[in-house]
mmCIF file of C-alpha atoms and ligand atoms in Angstrom:
data_model
loop_
_atom_site.group_PDB
_atom_site.id
_atom_site.type_symbol
_atom_site.label_atom_id
_atom_site.label_comp_id
_atom_site.label_asym_id
_atom_site.label_seq_id
_atom_site.Cartn_x
_atom_site.Cartn_y
_atom_site.Cartn_z
ATOM 1 C CA MET A 14 3.738 1.711 8.019
ATOM 2 C CA LYS A 15 0.216 1.348 7.649
ATOM 3 C CA ILE A 16 -2.038 4.328 7.824
ATOM 4 C CA ILE A 17 -5.818 4.919 7.819
ATOM 5 C CA MET A 18 -7.060 8.528 6.653
ATOM 6 C CA LEU A 19 -10.472 9.159 8.343
ATOM 7 C CA GLY A 20 -12.492 12.477 7.749
ATOM 8 C CA ALA A 21 -15.598 13.756 6.115
ATOM 9 C CA PRO A 22 -15.992 13.810 2.248
ATOM 10 C CA GLY A 23 -13.933 16.810 1.151
ATOM 11 C CA ALA A 24 -11.826 17.092 4.605
ATOM 12 C CA GLY A 25 -8.291 16.762 2.652
ATOM 13 C CA LYS A 26 -7.927 12.959 3.139
ATOM 14 C CA GLY A 27 -6.709 12.405 -0.600
ATOM 15 C CA THR A 28 -4.578 15.588 -0.540
ATOM 16 C CA GLN A 29 -2.792 14.675 2.700
ATOM 17 C CA ALA A 30 -2.626 10.772 1.552
ATOM 18 C CA LYS A 31 -0.868 11.674 -1.567
ATOM 19 C CA GLN A 32 1.907 13.751 0.274
ATOM 20 C CA ILE A 33 2.132 10.927 3.040
ATOM 21 C CA ALA A 34 2.560 8.316 0.236
ATOM 22 C CA GLU A 35 5.346 10.352 -1.319
ATOM 23 C CA LYS A 36 7.337 11.322 1.931
ATOM 24 C CA TYR A 37 7.196 7.730 3.327
ATOM 25 C CA ASP A 38 7.257 5.903 0.072
ATOM 26 C CA ILE A 39 4.278 3.782 0.482
ATOM 27 C CA PRO A 40 1.371 3.353 -1.947
ATOM 28 C CA HIS A 41 -1.673 5.623 -1.782
ATOM 29 C CA VAL A 42 -4.707 3.363 -1.778
ATOM 30 C CA SER A 43 -8.102 5.058 -2.538
ATOM 31 C CA THR A 44 -11.201 2.898 -2.852
ATOM 32 C CA GLY A 45 -12.798 6.008 -4.439
ATOM 33 C CA ASP A 46 -10.016 6.388 -7.146
ATOM 34 C CA ILE A 47 -10.327 2.634 -7.912
ATOM 35 C CA PHE A 48 -14.208 3.125 -8.363
ATOM 36 C CA ARG A 49 -13.629 6.075 -10.570
ATOM 37 C CA ALA A 50 -11.092 4.299 -12.853
ATOM 38 C CA ASN A 51 -13.647 1.364 -13.235
ATOM 39 C CA ILE A 52 -16.405 4.005 -13.968
ATOM 40 C CA LYS A 53 -14.297 5.476 -16.716
ATOM 41 C CA GLU A 54 -13.296 2.185 -18.366
ATOM 42 C CA GLY A 55 -16.926 1.116 -18.309
ATOM 43 C CA THR A 56 -16.403 -1.997 -16.328
ATOM 44 C CA ALA A 57 -19.336 -3.864 -14.694
ATOM 45 C CA LEU A 58 -17.728 -2.884 -11.253
ATOM 46 C CA GLY A 59 -17.605 0.659 -12.203
ATOM 47 C CA MET A 60 -21.333 0.491 -13.371
ATOM 48 C CA GLU A 61 -22.519 -0.888 -10.127
ATOM 49 C CA ALA A 62 -20.322 1.410 -8.098
ATOM 50 C CA LYS A 63 -21.662 4.591 -9.657
ATOM 51 C CA SER A 64 -25.267 3.714 -9.105
ATOM 52 C CA TYR A 65 -24.531 4.211 -5.416
ATOM 53 C CA MET A 66 -21.883 6.991 -5.867
ATOM 54 C CA ASP A 67 -24.185 9.132 -7.569
ATOM 55 C CA LYS A 68 -26.804 8.922 -4.898
ATOM 56 C CA GLY A 69 -24.267 9.816 -2.275
ATOM 57 C CA ALA A 70 -24.530 6.515 -0.662
ATOM 58 C CA LEU A 71 -21.827 3.860 0.169
ATOM 59 C CA VAL A 72 -20.938 1.112 -2.246
ATOM 60 C CA PRO A 73 -21.959 -2.185 -0.491
ATOM 61 C CA ASP A 74 -19.285 -3.548 2.038
ATOM 62 C CA GLU A 75 -18.993 -7.062 0.150
ATOM 63 C CA LEU A 76 -17.937 -5.512 -3.049
ATOM 64 C CA THR A 77 -15.760 -2.640 -1.459
ATOM 65 C CA VAL A 78 -13.965 -5.140 0.768
ATOM 66 C CA LYS A 79 -12.933 -7.444 -1.996
ATOM 67 C CA ILE A 80 -11.529 -4.729 -4.155
ATOM 68 C CA LEU A 81 -9.556 -3.507 -1.162
ATOM 69 C CA LEU A 82 -8.089 -6.806 0.042
ATOM 70 C CA ASP A 83 -7.133 -7.478 -3.423
ATOM 71 C CA ARG A 84 -5.150 -4.213 -3.906
ATOM 72 C CA VAL A 85 -3.412 -4.440 -0.484
ATOM 73 C CA ALA A 86 -2.329 -7.985 -1.231
ATOM 74 C CA LYS A 87 -0.175 -6.703 -4.285
ATOM 75 C CA ASP A 88 3.528 -6.654 -3.750
ATOM 76 C CA ASP A 89 3.819 -2.773 -3.609
ATOM 77 C CA CYS A 90 1.945 -2.917 -0.398
ATOM 78 C CA LYS A 91 4.457 -5.200 1.509
ATOM 79 C CA ASN A 92 5.954 -2.268 3.382
ATOM 80 C CA GLY A 93 2.598 -0.527 4.113
ATOM 81 C CA TYR A 94 0.163 1.770 2.643
ATOM 82 C CA VAL A 95 -2.006 4.774 3.452
ATOM 83 C CA LEU A 96 -5.620 4.023 2.845
ATOM 84 C CA ASP A 97 -7.769 6.942 1.740
ATOM 85 C CA GLY A 98 -11.453 6.458 1.962
ATOM 86 C CA PHE A 99 -11.139 2.960 3.559
ATOM 87 C CA PRO A 100 -12.632 1.702 6.048
ATOM 88 C CA ARG A 101 -15.986 3.627 5.998
ATOM 89 C CA THR A 102 -18.011 1.203 8.136
ATOM 90 C CA ILE A 103 -17.518 -0.839 11.039
ATOM 91 C CA PRO A 104 -17.717 -3.957 9.217
ATOM 92 C CA GLN A 105 -15.155 -2.741 6.665
ATOM 93 C CA ALA A 106 -12.848 -2.086 9.592
ATOM 94 C CA GLU A 107 -13.270 -5.296 11.160
ATOM 95 C CA VAL A 108 -12.624 -7.142 7.897
ATOM 96 C CA LEU A 109 -9.032 -4.949 7.486
ATOM 97 C CA ASP A 110 -8.178 -5.844 10.987
ATOM 98 C CA LYS A 111 -8.735 -9.504 10.611
ATOM 99 C CA ALA A 112 -6.673 -9.431 7.121
ATOM 100 C CA VAL A 113 -3.818 -7.399 8.798
ATOM 101 C CA ALA A 114 -3.775 -9.527 11.880
ATOM 102 C CA GLU A 115 -3.644 -12.742 9.832
ATOM 103 C CA LEU A 116 -0.219 -11.414 8.534
ATOM 104 C CA GLY A 117 1.019 -10.682 11.991
ATOM 105 C CA GLU A 118 0.772 -7.044 11.579
ATOM 106 C CA THR A 119 -1.231 -4.012 12.809
ATOM 107 C CA ILE A 120 -2.489 -0.576 11.528
ATOM 108 C CA ASP A 121 -0.066 1.995 13.010
ATOM 109 C CA TYR A 122 -2.297 5.008 12.934
ATOM 110 C CA ALA A 123 -5.775 6.171 11.931
ATOM 111 C CA ILE A 124 -5.544 10.116 11.314
ATOM 112 C CA ASN A 125 -8.792 11.902 11.570
ATOM 113 C CA VAL A 126 -8.955 15.172 9.443
ATOM 114 C CA ASP A 127 -11.285 17.267 11.269
ATOM 115 C CA VAL A 128 -13.127 19.721 9.301
ATOM 116 C CA PRO A 129 -16.662 21.083 10.188
ATOM 117 C CA ASP A 130 -19.630 20.322 7.693
ATOM 118 C CA GLU A 131 -20.000 24.155 6.983
ATOM 119 C CA ASN A 132 -16.529 24.268 5.431
ATOM 120 C CA ILE A 133 -17.227 21.116 3.455
ATOM 121 C CA ILE A 134 -19.865 22.353 0.839
ATOM 122 C CA LYS A 135 -17.502 25.261 -0.081
ATOM 123 C CA ARG A 136 -14.448 23.142 -0.717
ATOM 124 C CA MET A 137 -16.489 20.369 -2.834
ATOM 125 C CA SER A 138 -17.905 22.960 -5.264
ATOM 126 C CA GLY A 139 -14.330 24.194 -6.127
ATOM 127 C CA ARG A 140 -12.839 20.820 -6.333
ATOM 128 C CA ARG A 141 -11.609 19.578 -9.676
ATOM 129 C CA ALA A 142 -9.976 16.025 -10.269
ATOM 130 C CA CYS A 143 -7.994 14.296 -12.539
ATOM 131 C CA VAL A 144 -9.556 10.814 -13.396
ATOM 132 C CA LYS A 145 -6.294 9.703 -14.986
ATOM 133 C CA CYS A 146 -3.777 10.193 -12.213
ATOM 134 C CA GLY A 147 -5.849 10.851 -9.163
ATOM 135 C CA ALA A 148 -4.766 14.384 -8.662
ATOM 136 C CA THR A 149 -6.925 17.069 -6.928
ATOM 137 C CA TYR A 150 -7.226 20.704 -7.173
ATOM 138 C CA HIS A 151 -9.434 23.561 -6.123
ATOM 139 C CA ILE A 152 -10.404 26.517 -8.172
ATOM 140 C CA VAL A 153 -9.119 28.840 -5.284
ATOM 141 C CA ASN A 154 -6.951 26.887 -2.774
ATOM 142 C CA VAL A 155 -5.276 24.798 -5.168
ATOM 143 C CA PRO A 156 -5.644 25.966 -8.755
ATOM 144 C CA PRO A 157 -3.754 24.032 -11.443
ATOM 145 C CA LYS A 158 -1.070 25.980 -13.634
ATOM 146 C CA THR A 159 -3.207 25.992 -16.608
ATOM 147 C CA GLU A 160 -7.040 26.369 -16.060
ATOM 148 C CA GLY A 161 -8.801 22.908 -16.418
ATOM 149 C CA ILE A 162 -5.632 20.781 -17.001
ATOM 150 C CA CYS A 163 -3.882 18.412 -14.849
ATOM 151 C CA ASP A 164 -0.280 19.701 -13.791
ATOM 152 C CA VAL A 165 0.948 16.173 -13.423
ATOM 153 C CA CYS A 166 -0.429 14.295 -16.545
ATOM 154 C CA GLY A 167 -1.991 16.962 -18.785
ATOM 155 C CA GLU A 168 -5.571 15.273 -18.637
ATOM 156 C CA LYS A 169 -8.605 17.616 -18.723
ATOM 157 C CA LEU A 170 -9.867 18.069 -15.170
ATOM 158 C CA ILE A 171 -13.630 17.189 -14.331
ATOM 159 C CA VAL A 172 -16.198 18.194 -11.757
ATOM 160 C CA ARG A 173 -16.944 14.967 -9.957
ATOM 161 C CA ASP A 174 -20.705 13.799 -10.539
ATOM 162 C CA ASP A 175 -21.036 13.451 -6.791
ATOM 163 C CA ASP A 176 -19.666 16.883 -6.027
ATOM 164 C CA LYS A 177 -22.976 18.541 -6.844
ATOM 165 C CA GLU A 178 -24.280 20.299 -3.583
ATOM 166 C CA GLU A 179 -27.423 18.091 -3.042
ATOM 167 C CA THR A 180 -25.127 14.892 -3.536
ATOM 168 C CA VAL A 181 -22.673 16.538 -1.262
ATOM 169 C CA LYS A 182 -25.346 16.888 1.540
ATOM 170 C CA ASN A 183 -26.224 13.189 1.139
ATOM 171 C CA ARG A 184 -22.573 12.052 1.493
ATOM 172 C CA LEU A 185 -22.354 13.979 4.675
ATOM 173 C CA ASN A 186 -25.323 12.505 6.037
ATOM 174 C CA THR A 187 -23.896 8.841 5.118
ATOM 175 C CA TYR A 188 -20.584 9.890 6.760
ATOM 176 C CA HIS A 189 -22.244 10.707 10.074
ATOM 177 C CA GLU A 190 -24.361 7.895 10.184
ATOM 178 C CA GLN A 191 -21.783 5.088 8.875
ATOM 179 C CA THR A 192 -18.191 6.455 9.050
ATOM 180 C CA GLN A 193 -18.042 8.711 12.029
ATOM 181 C CA PRO A 194 -18.406 5.865 14.413
ATOM 182 C CA LEU A 195 -14.770 4.714 13.311
ATOM 183 C CA ILE A 196 -13.439 7.384 15.191
ATOM 184 C CA ASP A 197 -14.468 5.705 18.359
ATOM 185 C CA TYR A 198 -13.447 2.429 17.050
ATOM 186 C CA TYR A 199 -10.027 3.509 16.328
ATOM 187 C CA SER A 200 -9.901 5.686 19.584
ATOM 188 C CA ASN A 201 -10.564 2.491 21.505
ATOM 189 C CA LYS A 202 -7.763 0.718 19.855
ATOM 190 C CA GLY A 203 -5.407 3.483 20.936
ATOM 191 C CA ILE A 204 -4.214 4.278 17.444
ATOM 192 C CA LEU A 205 -6.381 7.378 16.616
ATOM 193 C CA LYS A 206 -4.806 10.904 15.969
ATOM 194 C CA GLU A 207 -6.635 14.003 15.248
ATOM 195 C CA VAL A 208 -5.571 16.893 13.023
ATOM 196 C CA ASP A 209 -7.213 20.173 12.518
ATOM 197 C CA GLY A 210 -8.172 19.960 8.763
ATOM 198 C CA THR A 211 -9.366 23.427 8.389
ATOM 199 C CA LYS A 212 -5.818 24.881 8.419
ATOM 200 C CA ASP A 213 -3.757 25.521 5.395
ATOM 201 C CA MET A 214 -2.895 22.157 3.659
ATOM 202 C CA LYS A 215 0.779 22.601 4.326
ATOM 203 C CA GLU A 216 -0.005 22.946 7.933
ATOM 204 C CA VAL A 217 -2.036 20.112 8.170
ATOM 205 C CA PHE A 218 0.810 18.125 6.499
ATOM 206 C CA ASP A 219 3.331 19.307 9.136
ATOM 207 C CA ASP A 220 1.020 18.307 11.885
ATOM 208 C CA ILE A 221 0.748 14.859 10.336
ATOM 209 C CA VAL A 222 4.453 14.459 9.836
ATOM 210 C CA LYS A 223 4.772 15.352 13.567
ATOM 211 C CA ILE A 224 2.624 12.451 14.453
ATOM 212 C CA LEU A 225 4.189 9.903 11.928
ATOM 213 C CA GLY A 226 7.761 10.952 12.908
HETATM 214 P P1 ADP B 308 -11.208 14.119 0.494
HETATM 215 O O1 ADP B 308 -10.165 13.215 -0.094
HETATM 216 O O2 ADP B 308 -11.096 14.098 1.867
HETATM 217 O O3 ADP B 308 -12.495 14.126 -0.188
HETATM 218 P P2 ADP B 308 -9.602 16.279 -1.017
HETATM 219 O O4 ADP B 308 -8.248 15.925 -0.624
HETATM 220 O O5 ADP B 308 -10.023 15.733 -2.307
HETATM 221 O O6 ADP B 308 -10.582 15.515 0.031
HETATM 222 O O7 ADP B 308 -9.957 17.804 -0.813
HETATM 223 C C1 ADP B 308 -11.147 18.295 -1.157
HETATM 224 C C2 ADP B 308 -11.003 19.855 -1.869
HETATM 225 O O8 ADP B 308 -10.558 20.650 -0.885
HETATM 226 C C3 ADP B 308 -10.145 19.707 -2.996
HETATM 227 O O9 ADP B 308 -10.612 20.585 -3.827
HETATM 228 C C4 ADP B 308 -8.811 20.190 -2.282
HETATM 229 O O10 ADP B 308 -7.934 20.806 -3.296
HETATM 230 C C5 ADP B 308 -9.126 21.194 -1.271
HETATM 231 N N1 ADP B 308 -8.324 21.035 -0.069
HETATM 232 C C6 ADP B 308 -7.785 20.127 0.621
HETATM 233 N N2 ADP B 308 -7.146 20.468 1.723
HETATM 234 C C7 ADP B 308 -7.512 21.810 1.972
HETATM 235 C C8 ADP B 308 -7.114 22.569 2.840
HETATM 236 N N3 ADP B 308 -6.363 22.444 4.126
HETATM 237 N N4 ADP B 308 -7.658 23.948 2.931
HETATM 238 C C9 ADP B 308 -8.192 24.346 1.705
HETATM 239 N N5 ADP B 308 -8.731 23.303 0.840
HETATM 240 C C10 ADP B 308 -8.239 22.125 0.886
HETATM 241 P P1 ADP B 309 -14.643 11.597 -0.727
HETATM 242 O O1 ADP B 309 -13.394 11.323 0.184
HETATM 243 O O2 ADP B 309 -14.596 13.064 -1.294
HETATM 244 O O3 ADP B 309 -15.901 11.174 0.070
HETATM 245 P P2 ADP B 309 -14.065 9.335 -2.228
HETATM 246 O O4 ADP B 309 -13.435 9.281 -3.508
HETATM 247 O O5 ADP B 309 -13.391 8.610 -1.031
HETATM 248 O O6 ADP B 309 -14.613 10.673 -1.868
HETATM 249 O O7 ADP B 309 -15.369 8.289 -2.432
HETATM 250 C C1 ADP B 309 -16.443 8.606 -3.397
HETATM 251 C C2 ADP B 309 -17.544 7.502 -3.298
HETATM 252 O O8 ADP B 309 -17.143 6.201 -3.666
HETATM 253 C C3 ADP B 309 -18.121 7.588 -2.004
HETATM 254 O O9 ADP B 309 -19.160 8.575 -1.746
HETATM 255 C C4 ADP B 309 -18.715 6.179 -1.900
HETATM 256 O O10 ADP B 309 -19.907 6.000 -2.708
HETATM 257 C C5 ADP B 309 -17.748 5.432 -2.692
HETATM 258 N N1 ADP B 309 -16.818 4.630 -1.896
HETATM 259 C C6 ADP B 309 -15.422 5.134 -1.801
HETATM 260 N N2 ADP B 309 -14.993 4.268 -0.673
HETATM 261 C C7 ADP B 309 -15.765 3.538 -0.325
HETATM 262 C C8 ADP B 309 -15.797 2.490 0.745
HETATM 263 N N3 ADP B 309 -14.797 2.216 1.585
HETATM 264 N N4 ADP B 309 -16.986 1.979 1.097
HETATM 265 C C9 ADP B 309 -18.037 2.384 0.460
HETATM 266 N N5 ADP B 309 -18.104 3.188 -0.413
HETATM 267 C C10 ADP B 309 -16.930 3.846 -1.080
HETATM 268 ZN ZN1 ZN B 310 -3.439 13.943 -13.910
#
């Protein structure tokens, strides 16, 4: 099963993608996580990506597409994957379609996690992230068992550099300009599914499972 998660920054794509990956036993592929891992390791790719991420802009398609195609070519993606944060532009979607079509396959679902902008700012200011394992928390909605520490791997949690309010506003603008058009793109392909992302995260997941079967 090949699934794409769509939605604004902070809509809950990562939170849901992790649960989908576990239930359907497919890898969770997050371009944001790949970039953050590279930033942490100080690679050239990480440094370049960071210059865009810190502004709330997108990393250029050419760079992002290469990384994503390398990742989904790996063995563990043979039976499918859940993409979180990719595609984010129409050209990225077209490249993905072409790559999947070359294998004689198709994307099964594009799930749009719908959350209005007003709710987003609140969510982002409370987000805490583990850069080691990719787990995400929220100081009010999803607190870790021990404050500031990842439940899964014990790493210290961080506030992402790009979760500052000013940057979040830029990310929302970027989303509306460059990513939202993908909703129509996948709707026209007949694979778009919408879920109400303002619901409790467990209810959102139940709604997704109803779609995926
Ligand atoms: P995205 O991957 O779309 O940027 P995340 O999954 O990281 O979003 O979620 C953003 C923040 O909102 C996190 O702090 C997360 O714990 C919290 N969150 C996720 N889903 C919900 C929900 N349904 N209700 C409330 N808070 C949520
Ligand atoms: P969120 O879902 O909260 O917006 P992500 O972790 O998906 O966060 O992305 C963080 C940042 O990484 C984005 O703001 C962007 O700069 C960069 N990024 C991630 N995925 C892509 C992509 N597919 N294309 C371009 N830039 C990306
Ligand atoms: Zn962790």
